[in-house]
Amino acid sequence: MFLIKDLKSDNDLFNAFGPLSTFSSKIKISYRLGLISEKEFKQLEIFKKIRNKFAHQLTSKSFADSDLKDLISNLRVERELIPIPFYPLPKTKEEDLPIPKLIETKNASSRDIIEYFISYMCNNLFGRMVVAIEKSSHAAKEFKYFYEPYELASENIGSSLKKIKDLGGVVKEQSEEHGNKADLFDLSKFDVLLKLTKQVIEQAKQALDK
């Protein structure tokens, strides 16, 4: 199920008086459309409560406040789902790719947990977006590891490249039959992007296996 493209209606949906103007309504419709999983829905509901305490209460709030700490403690983000912030490169051509380090979540502060949660959700939503571009889903897949959204992107890029290359081959063949040289797209940059994405996935898997 896809929504009809209409830029004017998009503005009507999301403006101050639109049906999707609130954070709460966006969370609910995303879940019902299968764009986020049940677990993500529940965690975003908790995050919404945390956000509301900062946005709507007149008294100043701090991560040290007991009511906030209780809510934040329920934002359980497994270290396997938090994206690696830095991927090291080898110092020489002969050196193997260094294994990146996972984020350690032990003894994390309330602020750290919020940052990890935002990183985790942005990463997961990237994967959902890649899937939604191609097809709708009745229920969003639960991710077990943070590299899974990258795998979805890699599959999408690879599939798109294949279609473009197949089309390019047909165009080239037809052009040469008529004595013309076809100006085809230079796909080398996309090949590099695909290779880099697969490299990042492999490094992530090694980090998790370590």
mmCIF file with all atom_site columns, C-alpha atoms in Angstrom:
data_model
loop_
_atom_site.group_PDB
_atom_site.id
_atom_site.type_symbol
_atom_site.label_atom_id
_atom_site.label_alt_id
_atom_site.label_comp_id
_atom_site.label_asym_id
_atom_site.label_entity_id
_atom_site.label_seq_id
_atom_site.pdbx_PDB_ins_code
_atom_site.Cartn_x
_atom_site.Cartn_y
_atom_site.Cartn_z
_atom_site.occupancy
_atom_site.B_iso_or_equiv
_atom_site.pdbx_formal_charge
_atom_site.auth_seq_id
_atom_site.auth_comp_id
_atom_site.auth_asym_id
_atom_site.auth_atom_id
_atom_site.pdbx_PDB_model_num
ATOM 1   C CA . MET A 1 1   ? 0.000  0.000   0.000   1.00 0.00 ? 1   MET A CA 1
ATOM 2   C CA . PHE A 1 2   ? 1.504  3.315   -1.121  1.00 0.00 ? 2   PHE A CA 1
ATOM 3   C CA . LEU A 1 3   ? 0.196  6.833   -0.592  1.00 0.00 ? 3   LEU A CA 1
ATOM 4   C CA . ILE A 1 4   ? -0.656 8.841   -3.721  1.00 0.00 ? 4   ILE A CA 1
ATOM 5   C CA . LYS A 1 5   ? 2.040  11.406  -4.532  1.00 0.00 ? 5   LYS A CA 1
ATOM 6   C CA . ASP A 1 6   ? 0.688  14.895  -3.951  1.00 0.00 ? 6   ASP A CA 1
ATOM 7   C CA . LEU A 1 7   ? 3.037  17.547  -2.572  1.00 0.00 ? 7   LEU A CA 1
ATOM 8   C CA . LYS A 1 8   ? 0.195  19.879  -1.580  1.00 0.00 ? 8   LYS A CA 1
ATOM 9   C CA . SER A 1 9   ? -1.554 17.116  0.347   1.00 0.00 ? 9   SER A CA 1
ATOM 10  C CA . ASP A 1 10  ? 1.777  16.249  2.007   1.00 0.00 ? 10  ASP A CA 1
ATOM 11  C CA . ASN A 1 11  ? 1.876  19.734  3.481   1.00 0.00 ? 11  ASN A CA 1
ATOM 12  C CA . ASP A 1 12  ? -1.733 19.401  4.613   1.00 0.00 ? 12  ASP A CA 1
ATOM 13  C CA . LEU A 1 13  ? -0.954 16.101  6.328   1.00 0.00 ? 13  LEU A CA 1
ATOM 14  C CA . PHE A 1 14  ? 2.017  17.394  8.293   1.00 0.00 ? 14  PHE A CA 1
ATOM 15  C CA . ASN A 1 15  ? 1.197  21.055  8.992   1.00 0.00 ? 15  ASN A CA 1
ATOM 16  C CA . ALA A 1 16  ? 0.181  22.335  12.430  1.00 0.00 ? 16  ALA A CA 1
ATOM 17  C CA . PHE A 1 17  ? -3.442 21.212  12.063  1.00 0.00 ? 17  PHE A CA 1
ATOM 18  C CA . GLY A 1 18  ? -2.897 18.144  9.895   1.00 0.00 ? 18  GLY A CA 1
ATOM 19  C CA . PRO A 1 19  ? -3.729 14.588  10.982  1.00 0.00 ? 19  PRO A CA 1
ATOM 20  C CA . LEU A 1 20  ? -0.012 13.687  11.069  1.00 0.00 ? 20  LEU A CA 1
ATOM 21  C CA . SER A 1 21  ? 1.230  16.887  12.701  1.00 0.00 ? 21  SER A CA 1
ATOM 22  C CA . THR A 1 22  ? 2.125  15.351  16.080  1.00 0.00 ? 22  THR A CA 1
ATOM 23  C CA . PHE A 1 23  ? 5.021  13.065  16.944  1.00 0.00 ? 23  PHE A CA 1
ATOM 24  C CA . SER A 1 24  ? 2.494  10.613  18.405  1.00 0.00 ? 24  SER A CA 1
ATOM 25  C CA . SER A 1 25  ? 0.461  10.380  15.194  1.00 0.00 ? 25  SER A CA 1
ATOM 26  C CA . LYS A 1 26  ? 3.622  9.860   13.117  1.00 0.00 ? 26  LYS A CA 1
ATOM 27  C CA . ILE A 1 27  ? 4.676  6.961   15.353  1.00 0.00 ? 27  ILE A CA 1
ATOM 28  C CA . LYS A 1 28  ? 1.241  5.313   15.191  1.00 0.00 ? 28  LYS A CA 1
ATOM 29  C CA . ILE A 1 29  ? 0.798  5.598   11.419  1.00 0.00 ? 29  ILE A CA 1
ATOM 30  C CA . SER A 1 30  ? 4.357  4.361   10.815  1.00 0.00 ? 30  SER A CA 1
ATOM 31  C CA . TYR A 1 31  ? 3.620  1.247   12.848  1.00 0.00 ? 31  TYR A CA 1
ATOM 32  C CA . ARG A 1 32  ? 0.226  0.589   11.236  1.00 0.00 ? 32  ARG A CA 1
ATOM 33  C CA . LEU A 1 33  ? 1.772  0.936   7.752   1.00 0.00 ? 33  LEU A CA 1
ATOM 34  C CA . GLY A 1 34  ? 4.466  -1.585  8.653   1.00 0.00 ? 34  GLY A CA 1
ATOM 35  C CA . LEU A 1 35  ? 7.276  0.969   8.438   1.00 0.00 ? 35  LEU A CA 1
ATOM 36  C CA . ILE A 1 36  ? 8.514  0.255   11.971  1.00 0.00 ? 36  ILE A CA 1
ATOM 37  C CA . SER A 1 37  ? 8.443  -2.947  14.012  1.00 0.00 ? 37  SER A CA 1
ATOM 38  C CA . GLU A 1 38  ? 6.418  -3.531  17.175  1.00 0.00 ? 38  GLU A CA 1
ATOM 39  C CA . LYS A 1 39  ? 9.550  -3.218  19.302  1.00 0.00 ? 39  LYS A CA 1
ATOM 40  C CA . GLU A 1 40  ? 10.486 0.091   17.646  1.00 0.00 ? 40  GLU A CA 1
ATOM 41  C CA . PHE A 1 41  ? 6.918  1.333   18.109  1.00 0.00 ? 41  PHE A CA 1
ATOM 42  C CA . LYS A 1 42  ? 6.996  0.614   21.849  1.00 0.00 ? 42  LYS A CA 1
ATOM 43  C CA . GLN A 1 43  ? 10.405 2.221   22.282  1.00 0.00 ? 43  GLN A CA 1
ATOM 44  C CA . LEU A 1 44  ? 9.404  5.313   20.312  1.00 0.00 ? 44  LEU A CA 1
ATOM 45  C CA . GLU A 1 45  ? 6.367  5.642   22.587  1.00 0.00 ? 45  GLU A CA 1
ATOM 46  C CA . ILE A 1 46  ? 8.747  5.744   25.575  1.00 0.00 ? 46  ILE A CA 1
ATOM 47  C CA . PHE A 1 47  ? 11.021 8.211   23.761  1.00 0.00 ? 47  PHE A CA 1
ATOM 48  C CA . LYS A 1 48  ? 7.958  10.386  23.074  1.00 0.00 ? 48  LYS A CA 1
ATOM 49  C CA . LYS A 1 49  ? 7.227  10.571  26.821  1.00 0.00 ? 49  LYS A CA 1
ATOM 50  C CA . ILE A 1 50  ? 10.833 11.616  27.497  1.00 0.00 ? 50  ILE A CA 1
ATOM 51  C CA . ARG A 1 51  ? 10.658 14.234  24.763  1.00 0.00 ? 51  ARG A CA 1
ATOM 52  C CA . ASN A 1 52  ? 7.363  15.589  26.124  1.00 0.00 ? 52  ASN A CA 1
ATOM 53  C CA . LYS A 1 53  ? 8.800  16.063  29.598  1.00 0.00 ? 53  LYS A CA 1
ATOM 54  C CA . PHE A 1 54  ? 11.472 18.345  28.164  1.00 0.00 ? 54  PHE A CA 1
ATOM 55  C CA . ALA A 1 55  ? 9.161  20.097  25.692  1.00 0.00 ? 55  ALA A CA 1
ATOM 56  C CA . HIS A 1 56  ? 5.985  20.708  27.662  1.00 0.00 ? 56  HIS A CA 1
ATOM 57  C CA . GLN A 1 57  ? 6.829  21.011  31.357  1.00 0.00 ? 57  GLN A CA 1
ATOM 58  C CA . LEU A 1 58  ? 7.407  24.488  32.710  1.00 0.00 ? 58  LEU A CA 1
ATOM 59  C CA . THR A 1 59  ? 10.018 23.383  35.228  1.00 0.00 ? 59  THR A CA 1
ATOM 60  C CA . SER A 1 60  ? 13.508 22.689  33.910  1.00 0.00 ? 60  SER A CA 1
ATOM 61  C CA . LYS A 1 61  ? 14.291 19.007  33.439  1.00 0.00 ? 61  LYS A CA 1
ATOM 62  C CA . SER A 1 62  ? 17.548 17.109  33.783  1.00 0.00 ? 62  SER A CA 1
ATOM 63  C CA . PHE A 1 63  ? 18.602 13.594  32.812  1.00 0.00 ? 63  PHE A CA 1
ATOM 64  C CA . ALA A 1 64  ? 19.320 13.135  36.514  1.00 0.00 ? 64  ALA A CA 1
ATOM 65  C CA . ASP A 1 65  ? 15.624 13.545  37.454  1.00 0.00 ? 65  ASP A CA 1
ATOM 66  C CA . SER A 1 66  ? 14.241 10.276  38.818  1.00 0.00 ? 66  SER A CA 1
ATOM 67  C CA . ASP A 1 67  ? 11.138 10.228  36.571  1.00 0.00 ? 67  ASP A CA 1
ATOM 68  C CA . LEU A 1 68  ? 13.307 10.641  33.477  1.00 0.00 ? 68  LEU A CA 1
ATOM 69  C CA . LYS A 1 69  ? 15.847 8.054   34.604  1.00 0.00 ? 69  LYS A CA 1
ATOM 70  C CA . ASP A 1 70  ? 13.042 5.520   35.059  1.00 0.00 ? 70  ASP A CA 1
ATOM 71  C CA . LEU A 1 71  ? 11.773 6.132   31.522  1.00 0.00 ? 71  LEU A CA 1
ATOM 72  C CA . ILE A 1 72  ? 15.255 6.100   29.981  1.00 0.00 ? 72  ILE A CA 1
ATOM 73  C CA . SER A 1 73  ? 16.057 2.810   31.719  1.00 0.00 ? 73  SER A CA 1
ATOM 74  C CA . ASN A 1 74  ? 13.322 1.225   29.568  1.00 0.00 ? 74  ASN A CA 1
ATOM 75  C CA . LEU A 1 75  ? 15.062 2.263   26.336  1.00 0.00 ? 75  LEU A CA 1
ATOM 76  C CA . ARG A 1 76  ? 16.909 -1.009  26.018  1.00 0.00 ? 76  ARG A CA 1
ATOM 77  C CA . VAL A 1 77  ? 19.232 -0.892  23.024  1.00 0.00 ? 77  VAL A CA 1
ATOM 78  C CA . GLU A 1 78  ? 21.409 -3.976  22.581  1.00 0.00 ? 78  GLU A CA 1
ATOM 79  C CA . ARG A 1 79  ? 25.024 -3.218  21.672  1.00 0.00 ? 79  ARG A CA 1
ATOM 80  C CA . GLU A 1 80  ? 24.569 -5.426  18.591  1.00 0.00 ? 80  GLU A CA 1
ATOM 81  C CA . LEU A 1 81  ? 22.088 -2.871  17.233  1.00 0.00 ? 81  LEU A CA 1
ATOM 82  C CA . ILE A 1 82  ? 24.093 0.311   17.830  1.00 0.00 ? 82  ILE A CA 1
ATOM 83  C CA . PRO A 1 83  ? 26.012 1.380   14.680  1.00 0.00 ? 83  PRO A CA 1
ATOM 84  C CA . ILE A 1 84  ? 29.785 1.450   14.914  1.00 0.00 ? 84  ILE A CA 1
ATOM 85  C CA . PRO A 1 85  ? 30.817 5.139   14.819  1.00 0.00 ? 85  PRO A CA 1
ATOM 86  C CA . PHE A 1 86  ? 34.309 4.606   13.368  1.00 0.00 ? 86  PHE A CA 1
ATOM 87  C CA . TYR A 1 87  ? 35.740 2.093   10.899  1.00 0.00 ? 87  TYR A CA 1
ATOM 88  C CA . PRO A 1 88  ? 39.557 2.002   10.983  1.00 0.00 ? 88  PRO A CA 1
ATOM 89  C CA . LEU A 1 89  ? 41.572 1.687   7.776   1.00 0.00 ? 89  LEU A CA 1
ATOM 90  C CA . PRO A 1 90  ? 44.765 -0.342  7.325   1.00 0.00 ? 90  PRO A CA 1
ATOM 91  C CA . LYS A 1 91  ? 48.001 1.633   7.636   1.00 0.00 ? 91  LYS A CA 1
ATOM 92  C CA . THR A 1 92  ? 49.609 -0.194  4.718   1.00 0.00 ? 92  THR A CA 1
ATOM 93  C CA . LYS A 1 93  ? 48.383 -2.025  1.612   1.00 0.00 ? 93  LYS A CA 1
ATOM 94  C CA . GLU A 1 94  ? 49.617 -5.317  3.036   1.00 0.00 ? 94  GLU A CA 1
ATOM 95  C CA . GLU A 1 95  ? 47.780 -4.961  6.342   1.00 0.00 ? 95  GLU A CA 1
ATOM 96  C CA . ASP A 1 96  ? 44.394 -6.638  6.763   1.00 0.00 ? 96  ASP A CA 1
ATOM 97  C CA . LEU A 1 97  ? 41.351 -4.503  7.460   1.00 0.00 ? 97  LEU A CA 1
ATOM 98  C CA . PRO A 1 98  ? 41.350 -3.667  11.189  1.00 0.00 ? 98  PRO A CA 1
ATOM 99  C CA . ILE A 1 99  ? 38.345 -4.930  13.138  1.00 0.00 ? 99  ILE A CA 1
ATOM 100 C CA . PRO A 1 100 ? 36.280 -1.978  14.422  1.00 0.00 ? 100 PRO A CA 1
ATOM 101 C CA . LYS A 1 101 ? 35.188 -1.771  18.061  1.00 0.00 ? 101 LYS A CA 1
ATOM 102 C CA . LEU A 1 102 ? 31.579 -1.991  19.155  1.00 0.00 ? 102 LEU A CA 1
ATOM 103 C CA . ILE A 1 103 ? 30.170 0.660   21.480  1.00 0.00 ? 103 ILE A CA 1
ATOM 104 C CA . GLU A 1 104 ? 30.317 -0.472  25.102  1.00 0.00 ? 104 GLU A CA 1
ATOM 105 C CA . THR A 1 105 ? 26.993 0.151   26.812  1.00 0.00 ? 105 THR A CA 1
ATOM 106 C CA . LYS A 1 106 ? 27.933 -0.920  30.344  1.00 0.00 ? 106 LYS A CA 1
ATOM 107 C CA . ASN A 1 107 ? 27.595 1.863   32.908  1.00 0.00 ? 107 ASN A CA 1
ATOM 108 C CA . ALA A 1 108 ? 26.180 4.176   30.217  1.00 0.00 ? 108 ALA A CA 1
ATOM 109 C CA . SER A 1 109 ? 24.734 7.436   31.507  1.00 0.00 ? 109 SER A CA 1
ATOM 110 C CA . SER A 1 110 ? 21.151 8.480   30.784  1.00 0.00 ? 110 SER A CA 1
ATOM 111 C CA . ARG A 1 111 ? 22.426 10.936  28.169  1.00 0.00 ? 111 ARG A CA 1
ATOM 112 C CA . ASP A 1 112 ? 24.520 8.188   26.548  1.00 0.00 ? 112 ASP A CA 1
ATOM 113 C CA . ILE A 1 113 ? 21.479 5.905   26.365  1.00 0.00 ? 113 ILE A CA 1
ATOM 114 C CA . ILE A 1 114 ? 19.478 8.626   24.619  1.00 0.00 ? 114 ILE A CA 1
ATOM 115 C CA . GLU A 1 115 ? 22.298 9.123   22.095  1.00 0.00 ? 115 GLU A CA 1
ATOM 116 C CA . TYR A 1 116 ? 22.581 5.376   21.498  1.00 0.00 ? 116 TYR A CA 1
ATOM 117 C CA . PHE A 1 117 ? 18.824 5.132   21.023  1.00 0.00 ? 117 PHE A CA 1
ATOM 118 C CA . ILE A 1 118 ? 18.738 7.948   18.460  1.00 0.00 ? 118 ILE A CA 1
ATOM 119 C CA . SER A 1 119 ? 21.645 6.386   16.571  1.00 0.00 ? 119 SER A CA 1
ATOM 120 C CA . TYR A 1 120 ? 19.917 2.987   16.637  1.00 0.00 ? 120 TYR A CA 1
ATOM 121 C CA . MET A 1 121 ? 16.581 4.378   15.425  1.00 0.00 ? 121 MET A CA 1
ATOM 122 C CA . CYS A 1 122 ? 18.134 6.475   12.622  1.00 0.00 ? 122 CYS A CA 1
ATOM 123 C CA . ASN A 1 123 ? 20.016 3.387   11.470  1.00 0.00 ? 123 ASN A CA 1
ATOM 124 C CA . ASN A 1 124 ? 16.903 1.202   11.513  1.00 0.00 ? 124 ASN A CA 1
ATOM 125 C CA . LEU A 1 125 ? 14.782 3.824   9.748   1.00 0.00 ? 125 LEU A CA 1
ATOM 126 C CA . PHE A 1 126 ? 17.410 3.984   7.003   1.00 0.00 ? 126 PHE A CA 1
ATOM 127 C CA . GLY A 1 127 ? 16.808 0.272   6.413   1.00 0.00 ? 127 GLY A CA 1
ATOM 128 C CA . ARG A 1 128 ? 13.035 0.745   6.456   1.00 0.00 ? 128 ARG A CA 1
ATOM 129 C CA . MET A 1 129 ? 13.321 3.565   3.912   1.00 0.00 ? 129 MET A CA 1
ATOM 130 C CA . VAL A 1 130 ? 15.331 1.398   1.528   1.00 0.00 ? 130 VAL A CA 1
ATOM 131 C CA . VAL A 1 131 ? 12.646 -1.302  1.657   1.00 0.00 ? 131 VAL A CA 1
ATOM 132 C CA . ALA A 1 132 ? 9.731  1.153   1.395   1.00 0.00 ? 132 ALA A CA 1
ATOM 133 C CA . ILE A 1 133 ? 11.154 2.637   -1.819  1.00 0.00 ? 133 ILE A CA 1
ATOM 134 C CA . GLU A 1 134 ? 10.782 -0.718  -3.556  1.00 0.00 ? 134 GLU A CA 1
ATOM 135 C CA . LYS A 1 135 ? 7.735  -2.265  -1.915  1.00 0.00 ? 135 LYS A CA 1
ATOM 136 C CA . SER A 1 136 ? 5.334  -2.001  0.988   1.00 0.00 ? 136 SER A CA 1
ATOM 137 C CA . SER A 1 137 ? 5.396  -4.455  3.876   1.00 0.00 ? 137 SER A CA 1
ATOM 138 C CA . HIS A 1 138 ? 2.633  -5.799  6.100   1.00 0.00 ? 138 HIS A CA 1
ATOM 139 C CA . ALA A 1 139 ? 4.993  -6.014  9.064   1.00 0.00 ? 139 ALA A CA 1
ATOM 140 C CA . ALA A 1 140 ? 8.470  -4.538  9.461   1.00 0.00 ? 140 ALA A CA 1
ATOM 141 C CA . LYS A 1 141 ? 11.262 -7.022  9.980   1.00 0.00 ? 141 LYS A CA 1
ATOM 142 C CA . GLU A 1 142 ? 12.931 -7.000  13.381  1.00 0.00 ? 142 GLU A CA 1
ATOM 143 C CA . PHE A 1 143 ? 16.659 -6.312  13.066  1.00 0.00 ? 143 PHE A CA 1
ATOM 144 C CA . LYS A 1 144 ? 19.061 -8.351  15.187  1.00 0.00 ? 144 LYS A CA 1
ATOM 145 C CA . TYR A 1 145 ? 22.244 -6.516  14.219  1.00 0.00 ? 145 TYR A CA 1
ATOM 146 C CA . PHE A 1 146 ? 23.034 -2.924  13.248  1.00 0.00 ? 146 PHE A CA 1
ATOM 147 C CA . TYR A 1 147 ? 24.574 -3.925  9.906   1.00 0.00 ? 147 TYR A CA 1
ATOM 148 C CA . GLU A 1 148 ? 21.304 -5.366  8.561   1.00 0.00 ? 148 GLU A CA 1
ATOM 149 C CA . PRO A 1 149 ? 20.062 -1.982  7.232   1.00 0.00 ? 149 PRO A CA 1
ATOM 150 C CA . TYR A 1 150 ? 23.358 -1.752  5.311   1.00 0.00 ? 150 TYR A CA 1
ATOM 151 C CA . GLU A 1 151 ? 22.680 -5.184  3.812   1.00 0.00 ? 151 GLU A CA 1
ATOM 152 C CA . LEU A 1 152 ? 19.275 -3.969  2.606   1.00 0.00 ? 152 LEU A CA 1
ATOM 153 C CA . ALA A 1 153 ? 20.942 -0.926  1.057   1.00 0.00 ? 153 ALA A CA 1
ATOM 154 C CA . SER A 1 154 ? 23.599 -3.130  -0.554  1.00 0.00 ? 154 SER A CA 1
ATOM 155 C CA . GLU A 1 155 ? 20.938 -5.395  -2.066  1.00 0.00 ? 155 GLU A CA 1
ATOM 156 C CA . ASN A 1 156 ? 19.022 -2.373  -3.333  1.00 0.00 ? 156 ASN A CA 1
ATOM 157 C CA . ILE A 1 157 ? 22.112 -0.770  -4.871  1.00 0.00 ? 157 ILE A CA 1
ATOM 158 C CA . GLY A 1 158 ? 23.200 -4.072  -6.434  1.00 0.00 ? 158 GLY A CA 1
ATOM 159 C CA . SER A 1 159 ? 19.737 -4.718  -7.889  1.00 0.00 ? 159 SER A CA 1
ATOM 160 C CA . SER A 1 160 ? 19.503 -1.190  -9.309  1.00 0.00 ? 160 SER A CA 1
ATOM 161 C CA . LEU A 1 161 ? 22.999 -1.425  -10.816 1.00 0.00 ? 161 LEU A CA 1
ATOM 162 C CA . LYS A 1 162 ? 22.138 -4.711  -12.507 1.00 0.00 ? 162 LYS A CA 1
ATOM 163 C CA . LYS A 1 163 ? 18.986 -3.221  -14.054 1.00 0.00 ? 163 LYS A CA 1
ATOM 164 C CA . ILE A 1 164 ? 20.921 -0.170  -15.301 1.00 0.00 ? 164 ILE A CA 1
ATOM 165 C CA . LYS A 1 165 ? 23.751 -2.307  -16.702 1.00 0.00 ? 165 LYS A CA 1
ATOM 166 C CA . ASP A 1 166 ? 21.284 -4.641  -18.437 1.00 0.00 ? 166 ASP A CA 1
ATOM 167 C CA . LEU A 1 167 ? 19.511 -1.639  -19.942 1.00 0.00 ? 167 LEU A CA 1
ATOM 168 C CA . GLY A 1 168 ? 22.867 -0.126  -20.928 1.00 0.00 ? 168 GLY A CA 1
ATOM 169 C CA . GLY A 1 169 ? 23.819 -3.344  -22.711 1.00 0.00 ? 169 GLY A CA 1
ATOM 170 C CA . VAL A 1 170 ? 20.609 -3.293  -24.731 1.00 0.00 ? 170 VAL A CA 1
ATOM 171 C CA . VAL A 1 171 ? 21.056 0.390   -25.623 1.00 0.00 ? 171 VAL A CA 1
ATOM 172 C CA . LYS A 1 172 ? 24.670 -0.178  -26.658 1.00 0.00 ? 172 LYS A CA 1
ATOM 173 C CA . GLU A 1 173 ? 23.773 -3.190  -28.775 1.00 0.00 ? 173 GLU A CA 1
ATOM 174 C CA . GLN A 1 174 ? 20.939 -1.366  -30.545 1.00 0.00 ? 174 GLN A CA 1
ATOM 175 C CA . SER A 1 175 ? 23.075 1.733   -31.110 1.00 0.00 ? 175 SER A CA 1
ATOM 176 C CA . GLU A 1 176 ? 25.952 -0.252  -32.582 1.00 0.00 ? 176 GLU A CA 1
ATOM 177 C CA . GLU A 1 177 ? 23.508 -1.962  -34.964 1.00 0.00 ? 177 GLU A CA 1
ATOM 178 C CA . HIS A 1 178 ? 22.744 1.480   -36.350 1.00 0.00 ? 178 HIS A CA 1
ATOM 179 C CA . GLY A 1 179 ? 26.397 2.518   -36.418 1.00 0.00 ? 179 GLY A CA 1
ATOM 180 C CA . ASN A 1 180 ? 26.159 4.808   -33.391 1.00 0.00 ? 180 ASN A CA 1
ATOM 181 C CA . LYS A 1 181 ? 28.118 4.914   -30.170 1.00 0.00 ? 181 LYS A CA 1
ATOM 182 C CA . ALA A 1 182 ? 25.901 5.062   -27.113 1.00 0.00 ? 182 ALA A CA 1
ATOM 183 C CA . ASP A 1 183 ? 26.743 7.484   -24.308 1.00 0.00 ? 183 ASP A CA 1
ATOM 184 C CA . LEU A 1 184 ? 26.180 5.256   -21.293 1.00 0.00 ? 184 LEU A CA 1
ATOM 185 C CA . PHE A 1 185 ? 26.212 6.246   -17.638 1.00 0.00 ? 185 PHE A CA 1
ATOM 186 C CA . ASP A 1 186 ? 29.504 5.936   -15.821 1.00 0.00 ? 186 ASP A CA 1
ATOM 187 C CA . LEU A 1 187 ? 28.603 3.475   -13.050 1.00 0.00 ? 187 LEU A CA 1
ATOM 188 C CA . SER A 1 188 ? 32.092 3.134   -11.605 1.00 0.00 ? 188 SER A CA 1
ATOM 189 C CA . LYS A 1 189 ? 31.244 5.343   -8.591  1.00 0.00 ? 189 LYS A CA 1
ATOM 190 C CA . PHE A 1 190 ? 28.247 3.172   -7.771  1.00 0.00 ? 190 PHE A CA 1
ATOM 191 C CA . ASP A 1 191 ? 30.406 0.054   -8.031  1.00 0.00 ? 191 ASP A CA 1
ATOM 192 C CA . VAL A 1 192 ? 32.812 1.625   -5.539  1.00 0.00 ? 192 VAL A CA 1
ATOM 193 C CA . LEU A 1 193 ? 29.898 2.513   -3.229  1.00 0.00 ? 193 LEU A CA 1
ATOM 194 C CA . LEU A 1 194 ? 28.621 -1.060  -3.380  1.00 0.00 ? 194 LEU A CA 1
ATOM 195 C CA . LYS A 1 195 ? 32.081 -2.447  -2.668  1.00 0.00 ? 195 LYS A CA 1
ATOM 196 C CA . LEU A 1 196 ? 32.558 -0.045  0.254   1.00 0.00 ? 196 LEU A CA 1
ATOM 197 C CA . THR A 1 197 ? 29.163 -0.966  1.716   1.00 0.00 ? 197 THR A CA 1
ATOM 198 C CA . LYS A 1 198 ? 30.000 -4.669  1.554   1.00 0.00 ? 198 LYS A CA 1
ATOM 199 C CA . GLN A 1 199 ? 33.371 -3.956  3.188   1.00 0.00 ? 199 GLN A CA 1
ATOM 200 C CA . VAL A 1 200 ? 31.691 -2.106  6.074   1.00 0.00 ? 200 VAL A CA 1
ATOM 201 C CA . ILE A 1 201 ? 29.267 -5.027  6.529   1.00 0.00 ? 201 ILE A CA 1
ATOM 202 C CA . GLU A 1 202 ? 32.145 -7.515  6.668   1.00 0.00 ? 202 GLU A CA 1
ATOM 203 C CA . GLN A 1 203 ? 34.032 -5.393  9.220   1.00 0.00 ? 203 GLN A CA 1
ATOM 204 C CA . ALA A 1 204 ? 30.880 -5.119  11.333  1.00 0.00 ? 204 ALA A CA 1
ATOM 205 C CA . LYS A 1 205 ? 30.384 -8.884  11.320  1.00 0.00 ? 205 LYS A CA 1
ATOM 206 C CA . GLN A 1 206 ? 34.011 -9.424  12.361  1.00 0.00 ? 206 GLN A CA 1
ATOM 207 C CA . ALA A 1 207 ? 33.569 -6.957  15.226  1.00 0.00 ? 207 ALA A CA 1
ATOM 208 C CA . LEU A 1 208 ? 30.510 -8.848  16.459  1.00 0.00 ? 208 LEU A CA 1
ATOM 209 C CA . ASP A 1 209 ? 32.253 -12.211 16.172  1.00 0.00 ? 209 ASP A CA 1
ATOM 210 C CA . LYS A 1 210 ? 35.311 -11.033 18.040  1.00 0.00 ? 210 LYS A CA 1
#
